[in-house]
Amino acid sequence: MAIRFSETLEKMKESDLGPLLKLTEQPDIISFAGGLPAPQTFPLKELTEVAVKVREKDGVGAMQYGPSLGYAGLRKAIADRMNRLYDTHVSQDDIIITSGSQQGLDICGRIFLDKDDVVLIESPSYLGAINAFALQQPRFVEVPTDEKGMIPEELDRILSSTPRVKMIYVIPNYQNPTGITWPLERRRQFMEVVNRYEIPVIEDNPYGDLRYEGNEVAPMKSMDPKDLVIYTGTFSKTLAPGMRLAWMVANPVILAKMDAVKQSTDLSTSCVSQREVALYMTEYDFEGHIKENCRLYAHRRDVMCNAMKKYFPESVHFTYPHGGLFTWVELPETMNARDLMKDCIDHKVAFVPGDSFFPTSGKKNYFRLNFSNCDDERLEEGIQRIADVIKRHM
């Protein structure tokens, strides 16, 4: 049967995550591939209590259709928390609730991009965002980055010489895949450039709450006089990804466009999940829960990084993230991480090759490791297996 599919599907970068995540179902595979939170961080007891309370207090509202912008109680709880933590001035009327941050990225692509428009991204960048935007058939331009994030001078150069730039996508906190965090001065420099050209920015912050050292760095949304920044946050990394709850903050003009697209896709996000999380945020110790998560993840990061120091050859380098879920490994330029991955899978350990995160340059000698979802023994054993394969490929 000759089934004809949309041409836009051809624009999507083939994802390694689907096949690699299937490997995690095999108990003998040590997987560093996905960005899965540790199951023991899910507050199951509290969420069970919350589920009962929601059904007792507002069962009809929870089971009915809801507004596409989202449940007002949850939007207010999010706004209050952002203003308390980040010195923003966000109102619940600035927020739309989405079914995970991936839906938010898809909505952004739909409202901004036409075929052959330009999206500027970090080099490397999050594969899920690349694929979400690719459905609109844009052109991706990678902006060079260093250990402090996107380089403002390079951004300025590209904006001055590239027509049809419609938006910029960045992850300033514990970036996926590199784990890098932009310092405050870099964020200010970035926003100076953005404000000159008046280009919308998607500030994706799925990992910002998972900070293991240092002080909170203000989001770019808090230094946004022209209201160009669309801020995205999620509960997937702090509560549970199965809740499928995230949010975006945007100016009224952009928010109205988002609301229209949201109505045409799923009408609204789960009214049950929204009420449950709103109640959890207001009646339980959400900040204490996050601190407990951070203690576990910081320990696992240290176990993985110490194992890499111990077993990896000196010519292999990696980032030491101060938060988030990932570290980024750089092999010698002559090596190909995809070839390495095939051999590693034969040795029952998995990671994501780095070329997946470069939409145009396709650099071959990098790979991403996740440390959140394995215990100490599997972290150590998995790194030792990868190290053995690396040495054989040298």
CSV table of C-alpha atoms in Angstrom, one decimal:
chain,number,residue,atom,x,y,z
A,1,MET,CA,0.0,0.0,0.0
A,2,ALA,CA,1.5,3.4,-1.0
A,3,ILE,CA,0.5,5.7,1.8
A,4,ARG,CA,1.4,9.3,1.2
A,5,PHE,CA,2.5,11.2,4.3
A,6,SER,CA,3.0,15.0,4.8
A,7,GLU,CA,6.2,16.4,3.4
A,8,THR,CA,6.8,18.2,6.7
A,9,LEU,CA,7.6,14.9,8.3
A,10,GLU,CA,10.7,14.7,6.2
A,11,LYS,CA,11.9,17.9,7.8
A,12,MET,CA,12.0,16.3,11.3
A,13,LYS,CA,15.4,15.1,12.5
A,14,GLU,CA,15.3,11.4,13.2
A,15,SER,CA,15.2,11.0,17.0
A,16,ASP,CA,17.4,8.4,18.7
A,17,LEU,CA,15.3,8.8,21.9
A,18,GLY,CA,12.4,6.5,20.9
A,19,PRO,CA,14.5,3.4,20.1
A,20,LEU,CA,16.9,4.2,23.0
A,21,LEU,CA,14.0,4.5,25.5
A,22,LYS,CA,12.7,1.2,24.4
A,23,LEU,CA,16.0,-0.3,25.5
A,24,THR,CA,15.3,0.8,29.1
A,25,GLU,CA,12.6,-1.8,29.2
A,26,GLN,CA,15.3,-4.4,29.1
A,27,PRO,CA,16.5,-4.9,32.7
A,28,ASP,CA,20.1,-5.7,31.7
A,29,ILE,CA,20.5,-2.4,29.8
A,30,ILE,CA,22.1,0.5,31.7
A,31,SER,CA,20.5,3.5,30.1
A,32,PHE,CA,21.9,7.0,30.3
A,33,ALA,CA,19.8,8.0,27.3
A,34,GLY,CA,16.6,9.5,28.5
A,35,GLY,CA,15.9,12.5,30.7
A,36,LEU,CA,13.8,10.5,33.1
A,37,PRO,CA,13.4,11.8,36.7
A,38,ALA,CA,14.1,9.2,39.4
A,39,PRO,CA,10.9,7.4,40.3
A,40,GLN,CA,11.7,7.7,44.0
A,41,THR,CA,11.3,11.5,43.7
A,42,PHE,CA,7.6,11.2,42.8
A,43,PRO,CA,5.6,12.3,45.9
A,44,LEU,CA,3.1,9.5,45.5
A,45,LYS,CA,1.7,9.6,49.0
A,46,GLU,CA,1.0,13.4,48.9
A,47,LEU,CA,-0.4,13.2,45.3
A,48,THR,CA,-2.7,10.4,46.3
A,49,GLU,CA,-4.0,12.6,49.2
A,50,VAL,CA,-4.4,15.5,46.8
A,51,ALA,CA,-6.3,13.4,44.3
A,52,VAL,CA,-8.9,12.5,47.0
A,53,LYS,CA,-9.2,16.1,48.2
A,54,VAL,CA,-9.8,17.4,44.7
A,55,ARG,CA,-12.5,15.0,44.0
A,56,GLU,CA,-14.2,15.7,47.4
A,57,LYS,CA,-13.9,19.5,47.1
A,58,ASP,CA,-14.4,20.1,43.4
A,59,GLY,CA,-15.0,16.8,41.6
A,60,VAL,CA,-17.4,18.2,39.0
A,61,GLY,CA,-15.0,21.0,38.1
A,62,ALA,CA,-12.1,18.6,37.8
A,63,MET,CA,-14.1,16.3,35.5
A,64,GLN,CA,-15.6,19.0,33.3
A,65,TYR,CA,-14.0,20.8,30.3
A,66,GLY,CA,-12.0,23.8,31.4
A,67,PRO,CA,-10.8,27.1,29.9
A,68,SER,CA,-8.0,26.7,27.3
A,69,LEU,CA,-5.8,29.1,29.2
A,70,GLY,CA,-5.9,26.8,32.2
A,71,TYR,CA,-7.3,26.6,35.7
A,72,ALA,CA,-7.1,30.0,37.4
A,73,GLY,CA,-6.0,28.5,40.7
A,74,LEU,CA,-2.9,26.9,39.2
A,75,ARG,CA,-2.0,30.0,37.1
A,76,LYS,CA,-2.2,32.1,40.3
A,77,ALA,CA,0.0,29.6,42.2
A,78,ILE,CA,2.6,29.6,39.4
A,79,ALA,CA,2.6,33.4,39.1
A,80,ASP,CA,3.0,33.9,42.9
A,81,ARG,CA,5.9,31.4,43.0
A,82,MET,CA,7.7,33.0,40.0
A,83,ASN,CA,7.4,36.5,41.5
A,84,ARG,CA,8.7,35.3,44.9
A,85,LEU,CA,11.6,33.4,43.5
A,86,TYR,CA,12.7,35.3,40.4
A,87,ASP,CA,11.6,38.9,41.1
A,88,THR,CA,9.3,38.9,38.0
A,89,HIS,CA,6.0,40.7,37.8
A,90,VAL,CA,3.9,38.0,36.4
A,91,SER,CA,0.1,37.9,36.7
A,92,GLN,CA,-2.0,34.8,36.3
A,93,ASP,CA,-3.4,36.5,33.2
A,94,ASP,CA,0.0,36.3,31.6
A,95,ILE,CA,0.1,32.5,31.8
A,96,ILE,CA,-1.2,29.6,29.7
A,97,ILE,CA,-1.2,26.0,30.9
A,98,THR,CA,0.0,23.4,28.4
A,99,SER,CA,0.1,19.6,28.3
A,100,GLY,CA,3.8,19.4,29.0
A,101,SER,CA,6.4,21.9,27.8
A,102,GLN,CA,6.7,20.0,24.5
A,103,GLN,CA,3.2,21.2,23.6
A,104,GLY,CA,4.3,24.7,24.4
A,105,LEU,CA,7.2,24.5,22.0
A,106,ASP,CA,4.8,23.1,19.3
A,107,ILE,CA,2.5,26.1,19.9
A,108,CYS,CA,5.3,28.5,19.6
A,109,GLY,CA,6.3,27.0,16.3
A,110,ARG,CA,2.8,27.3,15.0
A,111,ILE,CA,2.2,30.9,15.9
A,112,PHE,CA,5.6,32.3,14.7
A,113,LEU,CA,6.9,30.2,11.8
A,114,ASP,CA,6.2,29.9,8.2
A,115,LYS,CA,8.1,27.8,5.7
A,116,ASP,CA,11.7,29.0,5.3
A,117,ASP,CA,11.5,31.4,8.3
A,118,VAL,CA,14.6,31.3,10.4
A,119,VAL,CA,14.9,30.0,14.0
A,120,LEU,CA,18.1,30.8,15.9
A,121,ILE,CA,19.2,28.1,18.4
A,122,GLU,CA,22.2,27.3,20.6
A,123,SER,CA,24.8,25.0,19.1
A,124,PRO,CA,24.0,22.3,20.3
A,125,SER,CA,20.3,22.5,21.3
A,126,TYR,CA,17.4,20.4,22.6
A,127,LEU,CA,16.3,17.8,20.0
A,128,GLY,CA,12.7,17.9,21.0
A,129,ALA,CA,12.5,21.6,20.3
A,130,ILE,CA,14.2,21.2,16.9
A,131,ASN,CA,11.6,18.6,15.9
A,132,ALA,CA,8.7,20.6,17.2
A,133,PHE,CA,9.7,23.6,15.2
A,134,ALA,CA,10.7,21.5,12.1
A,135,LEU,CA,7.0,20.7,11.5
A,136,GLN,CA,6.6,24.3,10.2
A,137,GLN,CA,9.6,23.8,7.8
A,138,PRO,CA,11.8,26.7,9.0
A,139,ARG,CA,15.5,27.0,8.5
A,140,PHE,CA,17.7,26.5,11.6
A,141,VAL,CA,20.8,28.7,12.2
A,142,GLU,CA,23.1,27.6,15.0
A,143,VAL,CA,24.5,30.4,17.0
A,144,PRO,CA,28.0,29.6,18.4
A,145,THR,CA,28.2,29.0,22.2
A,146,ASP,CA,31.0,28.8,24.8
A,147,GLU,CA,31.1,27.7,28.4
A,148,LYS,CA,28.8,30.7,29.3
A,149,GLY,CA,26.1,30.0,26.7
A,150,MET,CA,25.2,31.7,23.5
A,151,ILE,CA,27.8,34.3,22.4
A,152,PRO,CA,26.2,37.8,22.2
A,153,GLU,CA,28.6,39.0,19.5
A,154,GLU,CA,27.8,36.0,17.3
A,155,LEU,CA,24.1,36.6,17.9
A,156,ASP,CA,24.5,40.2,16.8
A,157,ARG,CA,26.4,39.3,13.7
A,158,ILE,CA,23.9,36.7,12.6
A,159,LEU,CA,20.9,38.9,13.3
A,160,SER,CA,22.5,41.7,11.3
A,161,SER,CA,23.0,39.5,8.3
A,162,THR,CA,20.2,37.0,8.3
A,163,PRO,CA,16.7,37.9,6.9
A,164,ARG,CA,13.5,36.3,8.2
A,165,VAL,CA,14.6,35.5,11.7
A,166,LYS,CA,11.3,34.9,13.5
A,167,MET,CA,12.4,33.7,16.9
A,168,ILE,CA,15.3,32.6,19.2
A,169,TYR,CA,15.2,29.5,21.3
A,170,VAL,CA,17.5,29.1,24.3
A,171,ILE,CA,17.8,27.0,27.5
A,172,PRO,CA,19.9,29.2,29.9
A,173,ASN,CA,19.7,26.9,33.0
A,174,TYR,CA,21.5,23.6,32.9
A,175,GLN,CA,21.1,23.3,29.2
A,176,ASN,CA,20.0,20.2,27.4
A,177,PRO,CA,22.3,18.6,26.2
A,178,THR,CA,25.4,20.4,27.6
A,179,GLY,CA,24.4,21.2,31.2
A,180,ILE,CA,25.8,24.7,30.8
A,181,THR,CA,24.2,27.7,32.7
A,182,TRP,CA,24.4,31.2,31.5
A,183,PRO,CA,25.8,33.7,34.1
A,184,LEU,CA,23.9,36.9,34.8
A,185,GLU,CA,26.1,39.1,32.7
A,186,ARG,CA,25.8,36.9,29.7
A,187,ARG,CA,22.0,37.0,30.0
A,188,ARG,CA,22.1,40.8,30.2
A,189,GLN,CA,24.3,41.0,27.1
A,190,PHE,CA,22.0,38.6,25.3
A,191,MET,CA,18.9,40.7,26.1
A,192,GLU,CA,20.7,43.9,24.9
A,193,VAL,CA,21.1,42.4,21.5
A,194,VAL,CA,17.5,41.0,21.5
A,195,ASN,CA,16.0,44.3,22.4
A,196,ARG,CA,17.8,46.1,19.6
A,197,TYR,CA,16.4,43.7,17.0
A,198,GLU,CA,13.1,43.0,18.8
A,199,ILE,CA,13.0,39.3,18.1
A,200,PRO,CA,10.8,37.0,20.3
A,201,VAL,CA,12.8,34.7,22.6
A,202,ILE,CA,11.7,31.4,24.0
A,203,GLU,CA,13.4,31.0,27.4
A,204,ASP,CA,12.9,27.3,28.1
A,205,ASN,CA,13.5,26.5,31.8
A,206,PRO,CA,12.6,22.9,32.5
A,207,TYR,CA,15.6,22.3,34.8
A,208,GLY,CA,15.9,25.6,36.6
A,209,ASP,CA,14.6,24.3,39.9
A,210,LEU,CA,17.2,21.5,39.9
A,211,ARG,CA,20.1,23.7,41.2
A,212,TYR,CA,22.8,21.8,43.2
A,213,GLU,CA,25.3,24.6,43.8
A,214,GLY,CA,25.6,28.4,43.6
A,215,ASN,CA,22.9,31.1,43.6
A,216,GLU,CA,19.8,31.5,41.5
A,217,VAL,CA,20.4,33.4,38.3
A,218,ALA,CA,17.6,35.7,37.3
A,219,PRO,CA,15.6,34.6,34.3
A,220,MET,CA,15.7,36.7,31.2
A,221,LYS,CA,12.0,37.2,31.6
A,222,SER,CA,12.9,39.5,34.6
A,223,MET,CA,15.0,41.7,32.3
A,224,ASP,CA,12.5,42.0,29.5
A,225,PRO,CA,11.4,45.7,29.1
A,226,LYS,CA,9.9,45.1,25.6
A,227,ASP,CA,8.0,41.9,26.7
A,228,LEU,CA,9.8,39.8,24.0
A,229,VAL,CA,10.5,36.8,26.2
A,230,ILE,CA,8.2,33.8,26.3
A,231,TYR,CA,9.1,31.9,29.4
A,232,THR,CA,8.3,28.2,29.7
A,233,GLY,CA,8.3,26.1,32.8
A,234,THR,CA,7.2,22.5,33.7
A,235,PHE,CA,6.3,20.2,36.6
A,236,SER,CA,7.7,17.2,34.8
A,237,LYS,CA,11.1,17.4,36.5
A,238,THR,CA,9.9,18.5,39.9
A,239,LEU,CA,6.7,16.5,40.5
A,240,ALA,CA,6.1,13.9,37.9
A,241,PRO,CA,6.1,13.8,34.1
A,242,GLY,CA,3.0,11.8,34.0
A,243,MET,CA,1.0,14.8,35.2
A,244,ARG,CA,1.7,16.4,31.8
A,245,LEU,CA,1.6,19.9,33.1
A,246,ALA,CA,3.7,22.9,32.0
A,247,TRP,CA,3.1,26.6,31.4
A,248,MET,CA,4.2,29.6,29.3
A,249,VAL,CA,4.4,33.3,30.2
A,250,ALA,CA,3.9,35.8,27.4
A,251,ASN,CA,2.6,39.2,26.6
A,252,PRO,CA,-1.1,39.6,25.9
A,253,VAL,CA,-0.8,39.7,22.1
A,254,ILE,CA,1.3,36.5,21.9
A,255,LEU,CA,-0.8,34.8,24.6
A,256,ALA,CA,-4.0,35.4,22.6
A,257,LYS,CA,-2.4,33.6,19.6
A,258,MET,CA,-1.3,30.7,21.8
A,259,ASP,CA,-4.8,30.4,23.3
A,260,ALA,CA,-6.3,30.1,19.8
A,261,VAL,CA,-3.8,27.4,18.8
A,262,LYS,CA,-4.4,25.6,22.1
A,263,GLN,CA,-8.1,25.5,21.5
A,264,SER,CA,-7.6,23.9,18.1
A,265,THR,CA,-5.3,21.2,19.4
A,266,ASP,CA,-6.7,19.7,22.7
A,267,LEU,CA,-9.2,22.4,24.0
A,268,SER,CA,-7.5,22.3,27.4
A,269,THR,CA,-5.0,20.5,29.6
A,270,SER,CA,-6.4,18.0,32.1
A,271,CYS,CA,-8.6,19.8,34.6
A,272,VAL,CA,-7.9,17.0,37.1
A,273,SER,CA,-4.1,17.4,36.9
A,274,GLN,CA,-4.3,21.2,37.1
A,275,ARG,CA,-6.4,21.1,40.3
A,276,GLU,CA,-4.2,18.5,41.9
A,277,VAL,CA,-1.0,20.4,41.3
A,278,ALA,CA,-2.5,23.7,42.4
A,279,LEU,CA,-3.6,22.1,45.7
A,280,TYR,CA,-0.2,20.5,46.1
A,281,MET,CA,1.6,23.8,45.6
A,282,THR,CA,-0.6,25.6,48.1
A,283,GLU,CA,-1.0,23.0,50.9
A,284,TYR,CA,2.2,20.9,50.7
A,285,ASP,CA,5.9,21.6,51.0
A,286,PHE,CA,6.7,22.0,47.3
A,287,GLU,CA,10.0,23.8,48.0
A,288,GLY,CA,11.1,21.1,50.5
A,289,HIS,CA,10.3,18.4,48.0
A,290,ILE,CA,12.5,20.1,45.3
A,291,LYS,CA,15.4,20.3,47.8
A,292,GLU,CA,15.1,16.6,48.5
A,293,ASN,CA,15.2,15.9,44.7
A,294,CYS,CA,18.3,18.1,44.3
A,295,ARG,CA,20.2,16.3,47.1
A,296,LEU,CA,19.6,13.0,45.3
A,297,TYR,CA,20.5,14.3,41.8
A,298,ALA,CA,23.6,16.1,43.0
A,299,HIS,CA,24.8,12.9,44.5
A,300,ARG,CA,24.2,11.0,41.3
A,301,ARG,CA,25.9,13.6,39.3
A,302,ASP,CA,29.0,13.3,41.5
A,303,VAL,CA,29.0,9.5,41.2
A,304,MET,CA,28.9,9.7,37.4
A,305,CYS,CA,31.4,12.5,37.1
A,306,ASN,CA,33.8,10.8,39.5
A,307,ALA,CA,33.5,7.6,37.5
A,308,MET,CA,34.3,9.4,34.3
A,309,LYS,CA,37.4,11.0,35.9
A,310,LYS,CA,38.4,7.5,37.1
A,311,TYR,CA,37.8,5.5,33.9
A,312,PHE,CA,37.8,7.8,30.8
A,313,PRO,CA,41.0,8.6,28.9
A,314,GLU,CA,42.4,12.0,29.5
A,315,SER,CA,41.6,13.0,25.9
A,316,VAL,CA,37.9,12.7,26.7
A,317,HIS,CA,36.3,15.8,28.3
A,318,PHE,CA,32.9,16.3,30.0
A,319,THR,CA,30.9,19.1,31.6
A,320,TYR,CA,30.3,19.2,35.4
A,321,PRO,CA,26.7,20.7,35.6
A,322,HIS,CA,25.7,22.6,38.6
A,323,GLY,CA,22.1,21.5,38.1
A,324,GLY,CA,19.8,19.7,35.7
A,325,LEU,CA,20.0,16.1,34.5
A,326,PHE,CA,22.7,15.9,31.9
A,327,THR,CA,26.5,16.0,31.3
A,328,TRP,CA,28.0,16.5,27.8
A,329,VAL,CA,31.0,14.4,26.7
A,330,GLU,CA,33.5,15.4,24.0
A,331,LEU,CA,35.5,12.8,22.3
A,332,PRO,CA,38.7,13.4,20.2
A,333,GLU,CA,37.7,14.9,16.9
A,334,THR,CA,38.7,11.7,15.0
A,335,MET,CA,36.0,9.6,16.9
A,336,ASN,CA,32.4,9.1,16.0
A,337,ALA,CA,30.0,8.9,18.9
A,338,ARG,CA,27.3,7.1,16.8
A,339,ASP,CA,29.8,4.3,16.0
A,340,LEU,CA,30.6,4.2,19.7
A,341,MET,CA,26.9,4.0,20.6
A,342,LYS,CA,26.4,0.9,18.5
A,343,ASP,CA,29.2,-0.9,20.3
A,344,CYS,CA,28.1,0.3,23.7
A,345,ILE,CA,24.6,-1.1,23.1
A,346,ASP,CA,26.2,-4.5,22.4
A,347,HIS,CA,27.8,-4.0,25.9
A,348,LYS,CA,24.4,-3.2,27.5
A,349,VAL,CA,24.8,0.5,28.0
A,350,ALA,CA,23.1,3.4,26.1
A,351,PHE,CA,23.5,7.1,25.6
A,352,VAL,CA,22.4,9.7,23.0
A,353,PRO,CA,24.9,10.6,20.3
A,354,GLY,CA,25.6,14.3,20.0
A,355,ASP,CA,24.9,14.8,16.3
A,356,SER,CA,21.2,14.6,17.2
A,357,PHE,CA,21.4,18.0,18.9
A,358,PHE,CA,23.0,19.8,15.9
A,359,PRO,CA,20.4,20.5,13.2
A,360,THR,CA,22.9,21.7,10.6
A,361,SER,CA,26.5,21.1,11.7
A,362,GLY,CA,26.0,17.5,12.8
A,363,LYS,CA,29.1,17.3,14.9
A,364,LYS,CA,30.0,13.6,15.4
A,365,ASN,CA,32.4,13.5,18.4
A,366,TYR,CA,29.9,14.4,21.3
A,367,PHE,CA,27.4,12.4,23.3
A,368,ARG,CA,24.9,13.2,26.1
A,369,LEU,CA,24.7,11.3,29.4
A,370,ASN,CA,21.8,11.4,31.9
A,371,PHE,CA,22.5,10.7,35.5
A,372,SER,CA,19.2,11.1,37.3
A,373,ASN,CA,17.6,7.6,36.8
A,374,CYS,CA,20.3,5.1,37.8
A,375,ASP,CA,21.5,4.1,41.3
A,376,ASP,CA,25.2,4.4,42.3
A,377,GLU,CA,26.1,0.9,41.2
A,378,ARG,CA,24.6,1.2,37.7
A,379,LEU,CA,26.2,4.6,37.3
A,380,GLU,CA,29.6,3.3,38.1
A,381,GLU,CA,29.2,0.1,36.0
A,382,GLY,CA,27.7,1.9,33.0
A,383,ILE,CA,30.5,4.5,32.9
A,384,GLN,CA,33.1,1.7,33.1
A,385,ARG,CA,31.5,-0.1,30.2
A,386,ILE,CA,31.5,3.1,28.1
A,387,ALA,CA,35.2,3.8,29.0
A,388,ASP,CA,36.2,0.3,27.9
A,389,VAL,CA,34.5,0.8,24.5
A,390,ILE,CA,36.1,4.2,24.1
A,391,LYS,CA,39.5,2.8,24.7
A,392,ARG,CA,38.9,0.0,22.1
A,393,HIS,CA,37.9,2.7,19.5
A,394,MET,CA,41.0,4.8,20.0
